[in-house]
Amino acid sequence: MTQQNSGVFEEMSNLAKMTNGSRADFGLGLKEGKASTAIESTYAILRDGIIKGVYPQGSKCHLDTLKTSLGVSGSTLREALTRLIGDGLVSAEGQKGFTVTTMSLADLDDLTNARITLETTALIESIETGKGDWEDNLVLCFRRLSRIEERINIDPAGSFNEWEMRNKEFHEALVAASPSKWLARFRDVLFHNSERYRRLSATQGPPPAVVHAEHKEIFEAAMSRDTERAVSALAGHIRRSANVIRSRGLLNDPES
């Protein structure tokens, strides 16, 4: 054994002792780490597929098919699906298994109102407490979003995924100075749920120039620390997608 390898082994042994004492415990930790990574990866793949419509609303999550296609164990798959239940993207009913959560106008209205409440609260906190680094990051994110909003005029379908990424980045930058971790956690869940609806309205919504004007209004109000103006602009912007879906008849509420 070389001196270098001996040092690595000694470091691993010391770490094992710190975390509970034995090399067997350290090996168990590695297995747990791999399992956790597999769950996170499976969760991310499924969440992305649900949001983008690869797994349509109301469709059954066939465990055997998913295990084969994703190359994961049943326990890993079930843990990932359980996390998606917590996100509101998957539902489970008794012995009937897992189903991709259905979309409805009632859910959209509830989601929109909740998102407005949380995002405007976090925005107020950011405007009140944000420093120079908050402003610098917001400027950078707005510039990136503006560039993709120019390109989306030419190729809406091909540019949408990048627009969605930059849009999320901009909205996160707006509220980045909010100190509340709970607000951040719940906002993330709501944002991903609302993306399903945004994709539904993307091809039917107002021209990109109108969307960019809304983003610019929010950005300028936040930068000028005009809280009332910023909150009003952000609330209207979030509600726009729901209004488009309702007015264009893009979604039928099964309960209506």
PDB file of C-alpha atoms in Angstrom:
ATOM      1  CA  MET A   1       0.000   0.000   0.000  1.00  0.00           C
ATOM      2  CA  THR A   2       1.446   3.368  -0.960  1.00  0.00           C
ATOM      3  CA  GLN A   3       1.789   6.179   1.548  1.00  0.00           C
ATOM      4  CA  GLN A   4      -0.853   8.187  -0.320  1.00  0.00           C
ATOM      5  CA  ASN A   5      -3.358   5.309  -0.326  1.00  0.00           C
ATOM      6  CA  SER A   6      -2.607   4.662   3.323  1.00  0.00           C
ATOM      7  CA  GLY A   7      -3.461   8.275   4.100  1.00  0.00           C
ATOM      8  CA  VAL A   8      -6.741   8.070   2.204  1.00  0.00           C
ATOM      9  CA  PHE A   9      -7.674   4.856   4.002  1.00  0.00           C
ATOM     10  CA  GLU A  10      -6.828   6.399   7.358  1.00  0.00           C
ATOM     11  CA  GLU A  11      -8.957   9.457   6.553  1.00  0.00           C
ATOM     12  CA  MET A  12     -11.897   7.237   5.579  1.00  0.00           C
ATOM     13  CA  SER A  13     -11.485   5.214   8.777  1.00  0.00           C
ATOM     14  CA  ASN A  14     -11.440   8.367  10.882  1.00  0.00           C
ATOM     15  CA  LEU A  15     -14.584   9.588   9.159  1.00  0.00           C
ATOM     16  CA  ALA A  16     -16.250   6.270   9.850  1.00  0.00           C
ATOM     17  CA  LYS A  17     -15.359   6.553  13.532  1.00  0.00           C
ATOM     18  CA  MET A  18     -16.704  10.089  13.706  1.00  0.00           C
ATOM     19  CA  THR A  19     -20.052   9.085  12.186  1.00  0.00           C
ATOM     20  CA  ASN A  20     -20.506   6.040  14.423  1.00  0.00           C
ATOM     21  CA  GLY A  21     -17.303   4.287  14.898  1.00  0.00           C
ATOM     22  CA  SER A  22     -16.769   1.361  12.546  1.00  0.00           C
ATOM     23  CA  ARG A  23     -15.758   0.683   8.958  1.00  0.00           C
ATOM     24  CA  ALA A  24     -18.982  -1.247   8.549  1.00  0.00           C
ATOM     25  CA  ASP A  25     -20.893   1.900   9.447  1.00  0.00           C
ATOM     26  CA  PHE A  26     -18.917   3.848   6.839  1.00  0.00           C
ATOM     27  CA  GLY A  27     -19.797   1.259   4.190  1.00  0.00           C
ATOM     28  CA  LEU A  28     -23.442   1.549   5.170  1.00  0.00           C
ATOM     29  CA  GLY A  29     -23.156   5.309   4.789  1.00  0.00           C
ATOM     30  CA  LEU A  30     -21.884   4.896   1.233  1.00  0.00           C
ATOM     31  CA  LYS A  31     -24.826   2.652   0.372  1.00  0.00           C
ATOM     32  CA  GLU A  32     -27.256   5.127   1.888  1.00  0.00           C
ATOM     33  CA  GLY A  33     -25.596   7.910  -0.081  1.00  0.00           C
ATOM     34  CA  LYS A  34     -25.986   6.008  -3.339  1.00  0.00           C
ATOM     35  CA  ALA A  35     -29.624   5.240  -2.539  1.00  0.00           C
ATOM     36  CA  SER A  36     -30.269   8.901  -1.777  1.00  0.00           C
ATOM     37  CA  THR A  37     -28.658   9.941  -5.058  1.00  0.00           C
ATOM     38  CA  ALA A  38     -30.777   7.428  -6.996  1.00  0.00           C
ATOM     39  CA  ILE A  39     -33.944   8.722  -5.336  1.00  0.00           C
ATOM     40  CA  GLU A  40     -33.060  12.348  -6.069  1.00  0.00           C
ATOM     41  CA  SER A  41     -32.276  11.531  -9.704  1.00  0.00           C
ATOM     42  CA  THR A  42     -35.485   9.538 -10.182  1.00  0.00           C
ATOM     43  CA  TYR A  43     -37.516  12.261  -8.488  1.00  0.00           C
ATOM     44  CA  ALA A  44     -36.003  14.952 -10.737  1.00  0.00           C
ATOM     45  CA  ILE A  45     -36.627  12.954 -13.923  1.00  0.00           C
ATOM     46  CA  LEU A  46     -40.242  12.217 -13.028  1.00  0.00           C
ATOM     47  CA  ARG A  47     -40.932  15.786 -11.900  1.00  0.00           C
ATOM     48  CA  ASP A  48     -39.510  17.175 -15.135  1.00  0.00           C
ATOM     49  CA  GLY A  49     -41.524  14.679 -17.187  1.00  0.00           C
ATOM     50  CA  ILE A  50     -44.773  15.547 -15.413  1.00  0.00           C
ATOM     51  CA  ILE A  51     -44.205  19.285 -15.768  1.00  0.00           C
ATOM     52  CA  LYS A  52     -43.425  18.980 -19.473  1.00  0.00           C
ATOM     53  CA  GLY A  53     -46.347  16.641 -20.151  1.00  0.00           C
ATOM     54  CA  VAL A  54     -44.304  13.526 -20.903  1.00  0.00           C
ATOM     55  CA  TYR A  55     -46.471  11.881 -18.261  1.00  0.00           C
ATOM     56  CA  PRO A  56     -49.922  13.391 -18.976  1.00  0.00           C
ATOM     57  CA  GLN A  57     -52.290  14.559 -16.282  1.00  0.00           C
ATOM     58  CA  GLY A  58     -54.515  11.793 -14.962  1.00  0.00           C
ATOM     59  CA  SER A  59     -52.276   9.021 -16.318  1.00  0.00           C
ATOM     60  CA  LYS A  60     -51.377   6.013 -14.196  1.00  0.00           C
ATOM     61  CA  CYS A  61     -47.809   5.619 -12.982  1.00  0.00           C
ATOM     62  CA  HIS A  62     -47.164   1.990 -13.940  1.00  0.00           C
ATOM     63  CA  LEU A  63     -44.447   0.913 -11.532  1.00  0.00           C
ATOM     64  CA  ASP A  64     -43.037  -1.997 -13.542  1.00  0.00           C
ATOM     65  CA  THR A  65     -42.770   0.122 -16.683  1.00  0.00           C
ATOM     66  CA  LEU A  66     -41.127   2.997 -14.812  1.00  0.00           C
ATOM     67  CA  LYS A  67     -38.687   0.702 -12.998  1.00  0.00           C
ATOM     68  CA  THR A  68     -37.542  -0.700 -16.337  1.00  0.00           C
ATOM     69  CA  SER A  69     -37.339   2.605 -18.196  1.00  0.00           C
ATOM     70  CA  LEU A  70     -35.546   4.406 -15.366  1.00  0.00           C
ATOM     71  CA  GLY A  71     -33.430   1.457 -14.286  1.00  0.00           C
ATOM     72  CA  VAL A  72     -34.231   1.798 -10.585  1.00  0.00           C
ATOM     73  CA  SER A  73     -35.518  -0.417  -7.797  1.00  0.00           C
ATOM     74  CA  GLY A  74     -39.110  -0.469  -6.617  1.00  0.00           C
ATOM     75  CA  SER A  75     -38.209   1.134  -3.286  1.00  0.00           C
ATOM     76  CA  THR A  76     -36.356   3.978  -5.032  1.00  0.00           C
ATOM     77  CA  LEU A  77     -39.288   4.575  -7.369  1.00  0.00           C
ATOM     78  CA  ARG A  78     -41.840   4.577  -4.559  1.00  0.00           C
ATOM     79  CA  GLU A  79     -39.794   7.039  -2.505  1.00  0.00           C
ATOM     80  CA  ALA A  80     -39.521   9.387  -5.517  1.00  0.00           C
ATOM     81  CA  LEU A  81     -43.271   9.140  -6.153  1.00  0.00           C
ATOM     82  CA  THR A  82     -43.984   9.828  -2.489  1.00  0.00           C
ATOM     83  CA  ARG A  83     -41.959  13.033  -2.736  1.00  0.00           C
ATOM     84  CA  LEU A  84     -43.965  14.010  -5.806  1.00  0.00           C
ATOM     85  CA  ILE A  85     -47.149  13.533  -3.788  1.00  0.00           C
ATOM     86  CA  GLY A  86     -45.771  16.131  -1.386  1.00  0.00           C
ATOM     87  CA  ASP A  87     -45.254  18.445  -4.363  1.00  0.00           C
ATOM     88  CA  GLY A  88     -48.844  17.971  -5.496  1.00  0.00           C
ATOM     89  CA  LEU A  89     -47.758  16.501  -8.838  1.00  0.00           C
ATOM     90  CA  VAL A  90     -48.759  12.889  -8.063  1.00  0.00           C
ATOM     91  CA  SER A  91     -51.692  11.500  -6.108  1.00  0.00           C
ATOM     92  CA  ALA A  92     -52.289   8.088  -4.522  1.00  0.00           C
ATOM     93  CA  GLU A  93     -55.624   6.483  -3.733  1.00  0.00           C
ATOM     94  CA  GLY A  94     -55.758   3.357  -1.592  1.00  0.00           C
ATOM     95  CA  GLN A  95     -54.678   0.288  -3.531  1.00  0.00           C
ATOM     96  CA  LYS A  96     -55.144   1.947  -6.921  1.00  0.00           C
ATOM     97  CA  GLY A  97     -51.541   3.108  -7.090  1.00  0.00           C
ATOM     98  CA  PHE A  98     -50.065   6.398  -8.207  1.00  0.00           C
ATOM     99  CA  THR A  99     -51.573   8.836 -10.709  1.00  0.00           C
ATOM    100  CA  VAL A 100     -50.315  12.081 -12.214  1.00  0.00           C
ATOM    101  CA  THR A 101     -52.406  14.807 -10.608  1.00  0.00           C
ATOM    102  CA  THR A 102     -55.117  16.178 -12.867  1.00  0.00           C
ATOM    103  CA  MET A 103     -55.241  19.855 -13.836  1.00  0.00           C
ATOM    104  CA  SER A 104     -58.396  21.909 -13.376  1.00  0.00           C
ATOM    105  CA  LEU A 105     -59.593  25.498 -13.334  1.00  0.00           C
ATOM    106  CA  ALA A 106     -60.352  25.213  -9.623  1.00  0.00           C
ATOM    107  CA  ASP A 107     -56.809  24.020  -8.920  1.00  0.00           C
ATOM    108  CA  LEU A 108     -55.382  26.733 -11.157  1.00  0.00           C
ATOM    109  CA  ASP A 109     -57.259  29.470  -9.287  1.00  0.00           C
ATOM    110  CA  ASP A 110     -56.155  28.084  -5.915  1.00  0.00           C
ATOM    111  CA  LEU A 111     -52.568  27.729  -7.117  1.00  0.00           C
ATOM    112  CA  THR A 112     -52.532  31.243  -8.572  1.00  0.00           C
ATOM    113  CA  ASN A 113     -53.865  32.849  -5.384  1.00  0.00           C
ATOM    114  CA  ALA A 114     -51.400  30.943  -3.201  1.00  0.00           C
ATOM    115  CA  ARG A 115     -48.485  31.845  -5.432  1.00  0.00           C
ATOM    116  CA  ILE A 116     -49.416  35.535  -5.452  1.00  0.00           C
ATOM    117  CA  THR A 117     -49.617  35.536  -1.650  1.00  0.00           C
ATOM    118  CA  LEU A 118     -46.219  33.903  -1.150  1.00  0.00           C
ATOM    119  CA  GLU A 119     -44.298  35.624  -3.945  1.00  0.00           C
ATOM    120  CA  THR A 120     -45.512  39.132  -3.125  1.00  0.00           C
ATOM    121  CA  THR A 121     -44.712  38.566   0.564  1.00  0.00           C
ATOM    122  CA  ALA A 122     -41.187  37.468  -0.340  1.00  0.00           C
ATOM    123  CA  LEU A 123     -40.847  40.377  -2.778  1.00  0.00           C
ATOM    124  CA  ILE A 124     -41.766  42.898  -0.088  1.00  0.00           C
ATOM    125  CA  GLU A 125     -39.122  41.408   2.206  1.00  0.00           C
ATOM    126  CA  SER A 126     -36.516  41.538  -0.563  1.00  0.00           C
ATOM    127  CA  ILE A 127     -37.236  45.168  -1.420  1.00  0.00           C
ATOM    128  CA  GLU A 128     -37.006  46.100   2.262  1.00  0.00           C
ATOM    129  CA  THR A 129     -33.815  44.155   3.053  1.00  0.00           C
ATOM    130  CA  GLY A 130     -32.026  43.604  -0.275  1.00  0.00           C
ATOM    131  CA  LYS A 131     -28.527  45.075  -0.595  1.00  0.00           C
ATOM    132  CA  GLY A 132     -26.227  45.754  -3.524  1.00  0.00           C
ATOM    133  CA  ASP A 133     -25.635  42.073  -4.291  1.00  0.00           C
ATOM    134  CA  TRP A 134     -29.394  41.515  -4.555  1.00  0.00           C
ATOM    135  CA  GLU A 135     -29.671  44.376  -7.041  1.00  0.00           C
ATOM    136  CA  ASP A 136     -26.662  43.171  -9.056  1.00  0.00           C
ATOM    137  CA  ASN A 137     -28.060  39.664  -9.378  1.00  0.00           C
ATOM    138  CA  LEU A 138     -31.504  40.971 -10.306  1.00  0.00           C
ATOM    139  CA  VAL A 139     -30.002  43.125 -13.074  1.00  0.00           C
ATOM    140  CA  LEU A 140     -28.067  40.141 -14.430  1.00  0.00           C
ATOM    141  CA  CYS A 141     -31.094  37.835 -14.407  1.00  0.00           C
ATOM    142  CA  PHE A 142     -33.311  40.435 -16.065  1.00  0.00           C
ATOM    143  CA  ARG A 143     -30.753  40.897 -18.853  1.00  0.00           C
ATOM    144  CA  ARG A 144     -30.605  37.145 -19.458  1.00  0.00           C
ATOM    145  CA  LEU A 145     -34.396  36.933 -19.526  1.00  0.00           C
ATOM    146  CA  SER A 146     -34.612  39.893 -21.912  1.00  0.00           C
ATOM    147  CA  ARG A 147     -32.247  38.211 -24.373  1.00  0.00           C
ATOM    148  CA  ILE A 148     -34.274  35.010 -24.556  1.00  0.00           C
ATOM    149  CA  GLU A 149     -37.499  37.012 -24.822  1.00  0.00           C
ATOM    150  CA  GLU A 150     -36.068  38.594 -27.958  1.00  0.00           C
ATOM    151  CA  ARG A 151     -35.284  35.177 -29.467  1.00  0.00           C
ATOM    152  CA  ILE A 152     -38.612  33.641 -28.528  1.00  0.00           C
ATOM    153  CA  ASN A 153     -40.294  35.947 -31.052  1.00  0.00           C
ATOM    154  CA  ILE A 154     -38.463  34.071 -33.807  1.00  0.00           C
ATOM    155  CA  ASP A 155     -38.752  30.508 -32.473  1.00  0.00           C
ATOM    156  CA  PRO A 156     -41.383  30.208 -29.714  1.00  0.00           C
ATOM    157  CA  ALA A 157     -41.421  26.401 -29.499  1.00  0.00           C
ATOM    158  CA  GLY A 158     -37.663  25.972 -29.718  1.00  0.00           C
ATOM    159  CA  SER A 159     -36.919  28.697 -27.194  1.00  0.00           C
ATOM    160  CA  PHE A 160     -39.564  27.912 -24.584  1.00  0.00           C
ATOM    161  CA  ASN A 161     -37.491  25.614 -22.373  1.00  0.00           C
ATOM    162  CA  GLU A 162     -34.695  28.173 -22.078  1.00  0.00           C
ATOM    163  CA  TRP A 163     -37.257  30.928 -21.518  1.00  0.00           C
ATOM    164  CA  GLU A 164     -38.811  28.905 -18.699  1.00  0.00           C
ATOM    165  CA  MET A 165     -35.390  28.491 -17.090  1.00  0.00           C
ATOM    166  CA  ARG A 166     -34.581  32.211 -17.347  1.00  0.00           C
ATOM    167  CA  ASN A 167     -38.077  33.120 -16.199  1.00  0.00           C
ATOM    168  CA  LYS A 168     -37.651  31.016 -13.047  1.00  0.00           C
ATOM    169  CA  GLU A 169     -34.206  32.510 -12.514  1.00  0.00           C
ATOM    170  CA  PHE A 170     -35.648  36.036 -12.714  1.00  0.00           C
ATOM    171  CA  HIS A 171     -38.507  35.305 -10.315  1.00  0.00           C
ATOM    172  CA  GLU A 172     -36.086  33.745  -7.841  1.00  0.00           C
ATOM    173  CA  ALA A 173     -33.792  36.780  -8.109  1.00  0.00           C
ATOM    174  CA  LEU A 174     -36.708  39.084  -7.295  1.00  0.00           C
ATOM    175  CA  VAL A 175     -37.252  37.432  -3.921  1.00  0.00           C
ATOM    176  CA  ALA A 176     -33.687  36.274  -3.212  1.00  0.00           C
ATOM    177  CA  ALA A 177     -33.249  38.668  -0.279  1.00  0.00           C
ATOM    178  CA  SER A 178     -36.214  37.220   1.605  1.00  0.00           C
ATOM    179  CA  PRO A 179     -34.824  35.501   4.726  1.00  0.00           C
ATOM    180  CA  SER A 180     -37.599  32.908   5.045  1.00  0.00           C
ATOM    181  CA  LYS A 181     -36.564  29.363   4.101  1.00  0.00           C
ATOM    182  CA  TRP A 182     -40.141  28.137   4.446  1.00  0.00           C
ATOM    183  CA  LEU A 183     -41.379  30.726   1.985  1.00  0.00           C
ATOM    184  CA  ALA A 184     -38.662  29.642  -0.446  1.00  0.00           C
ATOM    185  CA  ARG A 185     -39.578  25.964  -0.082  1.00  0.00           C
ATOM    186  CA  PHE A 186     -43.287  26.471  -0.686  1.00  0.00           C
ATOM    187  CA  ARG A 187     -42.696  28.948  -3.512  1.00  0.00           C
ATOM    188  CA  ASP A 188     -40.598  26.341  -5.311  1.00  0.00           C
ATOM    189  CA  VAL A 189     -43.415  23.775  -5.108  1.00  0.00           C
ATOM    190  CA  LEU A 190     -45.975  26.280  -6.368  1.00  0.00           C
ATOM    191  CA  PHE A 191     -43.720  27.493  -9.176  1.00  0.00           C
ATOM    192  CA  HIS A 192     -43.223  23.984 -10.565  1.00  0.00           C
ATOM    193  CA  ASN A 193     -46.947  23.269 -10.393  1.00  0.00           C
ATOM    194  CA  SER A 194     -47.739  26.516 -12.180  1.00  0.00           C
ATOM    195  CA  GLU A 195     -45.257  25.628 -14.947  1.00  0.00           C
ATOM    196  CA  ARG A 196     -47.633  22.855 -16.051  1.00  0.00           C
ATOM    197  CA  TYR A 197     -50.276  25.496 -16.627  1.00  0.00           C
ATOM    198  CA  ARG A 198     -47.864  27.971 -18.224  1.00  0.00           C
ATOM    199  CA  ARG A 199     -46.938  25.369 -20.813  1.00  0.00           C
ATOM    200  CA  LEU A 200     -50.628  24.887 -21.530  1.00  0.00           C
ATOM    201  CA  SER A 201     -51.085  28.597 -22.228  1.00  0.00           C
ATOM    202  CA  ALA A 202     -47.687  29.263 -23.859  1.00  0.00           C
ATOM    203  CA  THR A 203     -48.874  29.045 -27.470  1.00  0.00           C
ATOM    204  CA  GLN A 204     -52.145  30.855 -26.767  1.00  0.00           C
ATOM    205  CA  GLY A 205     -50.957  33.709 -24.595  1.00  0.00           C
ATOM    206  CA  PRO A 206     -50.133  37.306 -25.439  1.00  0.00           C
ATOM    207  CA  PRO A 207     -47.187  38.128 -27.711  1.00  0.00           C
ATOM    208  CA  PRO A 208     -43.747  37.847 -26.061  1.00  0.00           C
ATOM    209  CA  ALA A 209     -43.417  41.636 -26.196  1.00  0.00           C
ATOM    210  CA  VAL A 210     -46.337  41.928 -23.773  1.00  0.00           C
ATOM    211  CA  VAL A 211     -44.796  39.405 -21.378  1.00  0.00           C
ATOM    212  CA  HIS A 212     -41.470  41.228 -21.559  1.00  0.00           C
ATOM    213  CA  ALA A 213     -43.213  44.516 -20.754  1.00  0.00           C
ATOM    214  CA  GLU A 214     -44.670  42.921 -17.626  1.00  0.00           C
ATOM    215  CA  HIS A 215     -41.256  41.664 -16.544  1.00  0.00           C
ATOM    216  CA  LYS A 216     -39.738  45.088 -17.188  1.00  0.00           C
ATOM    217  CA  GLU A 217     -42.400  46.783 -15.076  1.00  0.00           C
ATOM    218  CA  ILE A 218     -41.755  44.390 -12.169  1.00  0.00           C
ATOM    219  CA  PHE A 219     -37.990  44.816 -12.514  1.00  0.00           C
ATOM    220  CA  GLU A 220     -38.057  48.621 -12.610  1.00  0.00           C
ATOM    221  CA  ALA A 221     -40.451  48.838  -9.668  1.00  0.00           C
ATOM    222  CA  ALA A 222     -38.286  46.495  -7.574  1.00  0.00           C
ATOM    223  CA  MET A 223     -35.093  48.349  -8.437  1.00  0.00           C
ATOM    224  CA  SER A 224     -36.675  51.685  -7.503  1.00  0.00           C
ATOM    225  CA  ARG A 225     -37.885  50.135  -4.218  1.00  0.00           C
ATOM    226  CA  ASP A 226     -41.478  51.003  -5.096  1.00  0.00           C
ATOM    227  CA  THR A 227     -43.130  48.227  -3.110  1.00  0.00           C
ATOM    228  CA  GLU A 228     -46.760  48.976  -3.982  1.00  0.00           C
ATOM    229  CA  ARG A 229     -46.039  49.202  -7.708  1.00  0.00           C
ATOM    230  CA  ALA A 230     -43.882  46.049  -7.680  1.00  0.00           C
ATOM    231  CA  VAL A 231     -46.468  43.979  -5.801  1.00  0.00           C
ATOM    232  CA  SER A 232     -49.262  45.095  -8.126  1.00  0.00           C
ATOM    233  CA  ALA A 233     -47.208  44.318 -11.239  1.00  0.00           C
ATOM    234  CA  LEU A 234     -46.122  40.911  -9.953  1.00  0.00           C
ATOM    235  CA  ALA A 235     -49.651  39.898  -8.921  1.00  0.00           C
ATOM    236  CA  GLY A 236     -51.047  40.883 -12.322  1.00  0.00           C
ATOM    237  CA  HIS A 237     -48.271  39.025 -14.103  1.00  0.00           C
ATOM    238  CA  ILE A 238     -48.872  35.799 -12.176  1.00  0.00           C
ATOM    239  CA  ARG A 239     -52.622  35.999 -12.727  1.00  0.00           C
ATOM    240  CA  ARG A 240     -52.271  36.531 -16.493  1.00  0.00           C
ATOM    241  CA  SER A 241     -51.631  32.858 -17.293  1.00  0.00           C
ATOM    242  CA  ALA A 242     -54.780  31.764 -15.460  1.00  0.00           C
ATOM    243  CA  ASN A 243     -56.819  34.404 -17.292  1.00  0.00           C
ATOM    244  CA  VAL A 244     -55.515  33.205 -20.682  1.00  0.00           C
ATOM    245  CA  ILE A 245     -56.356  29.577 -19.930  1.00  0.00           C
ATOM    246  CA  ARG A 246     -59.858  30.453 -18.776  1.00  0.00           C
ATOM    247  CA  SER A 247     -60.667  32.905 -21.584  1.00  0.00           C
ATOM    248  CA  ARG A 248     -59.378  30.591 -24.337  1.00  0.00           C
ATOM    249  CA  GLY A 249     -61.135  27.511 -22.953  1.00  0.00           C
ATOM    250  CA  LEU A 250     -57.847  25.594 -22.778  1.00  0.00           C
ATOM    251  CA  LEU A 251     -58.867  23.595 -19.721  1.00  0.00           C
ATOM    252  CA  ASN A 252     -62.171  22.085 -18.692  1.00  0.00           C
ATOM    253  CA  ASP A 253     -62.849  21.672 -14.997  1.00  0.00           C
ATOM    254  CA  PRO A 254     -64.237  18.147 -14.477  1.00  0.00           C
ATOM    255  CA  GLU A 255     -66.154  19.350 -11.438  1.00  0.00           C
ATOM    256  CA  SER A 256     -67.991  22.141 -13.268  1.00  0.00           C
TER     257      SER A 256
END
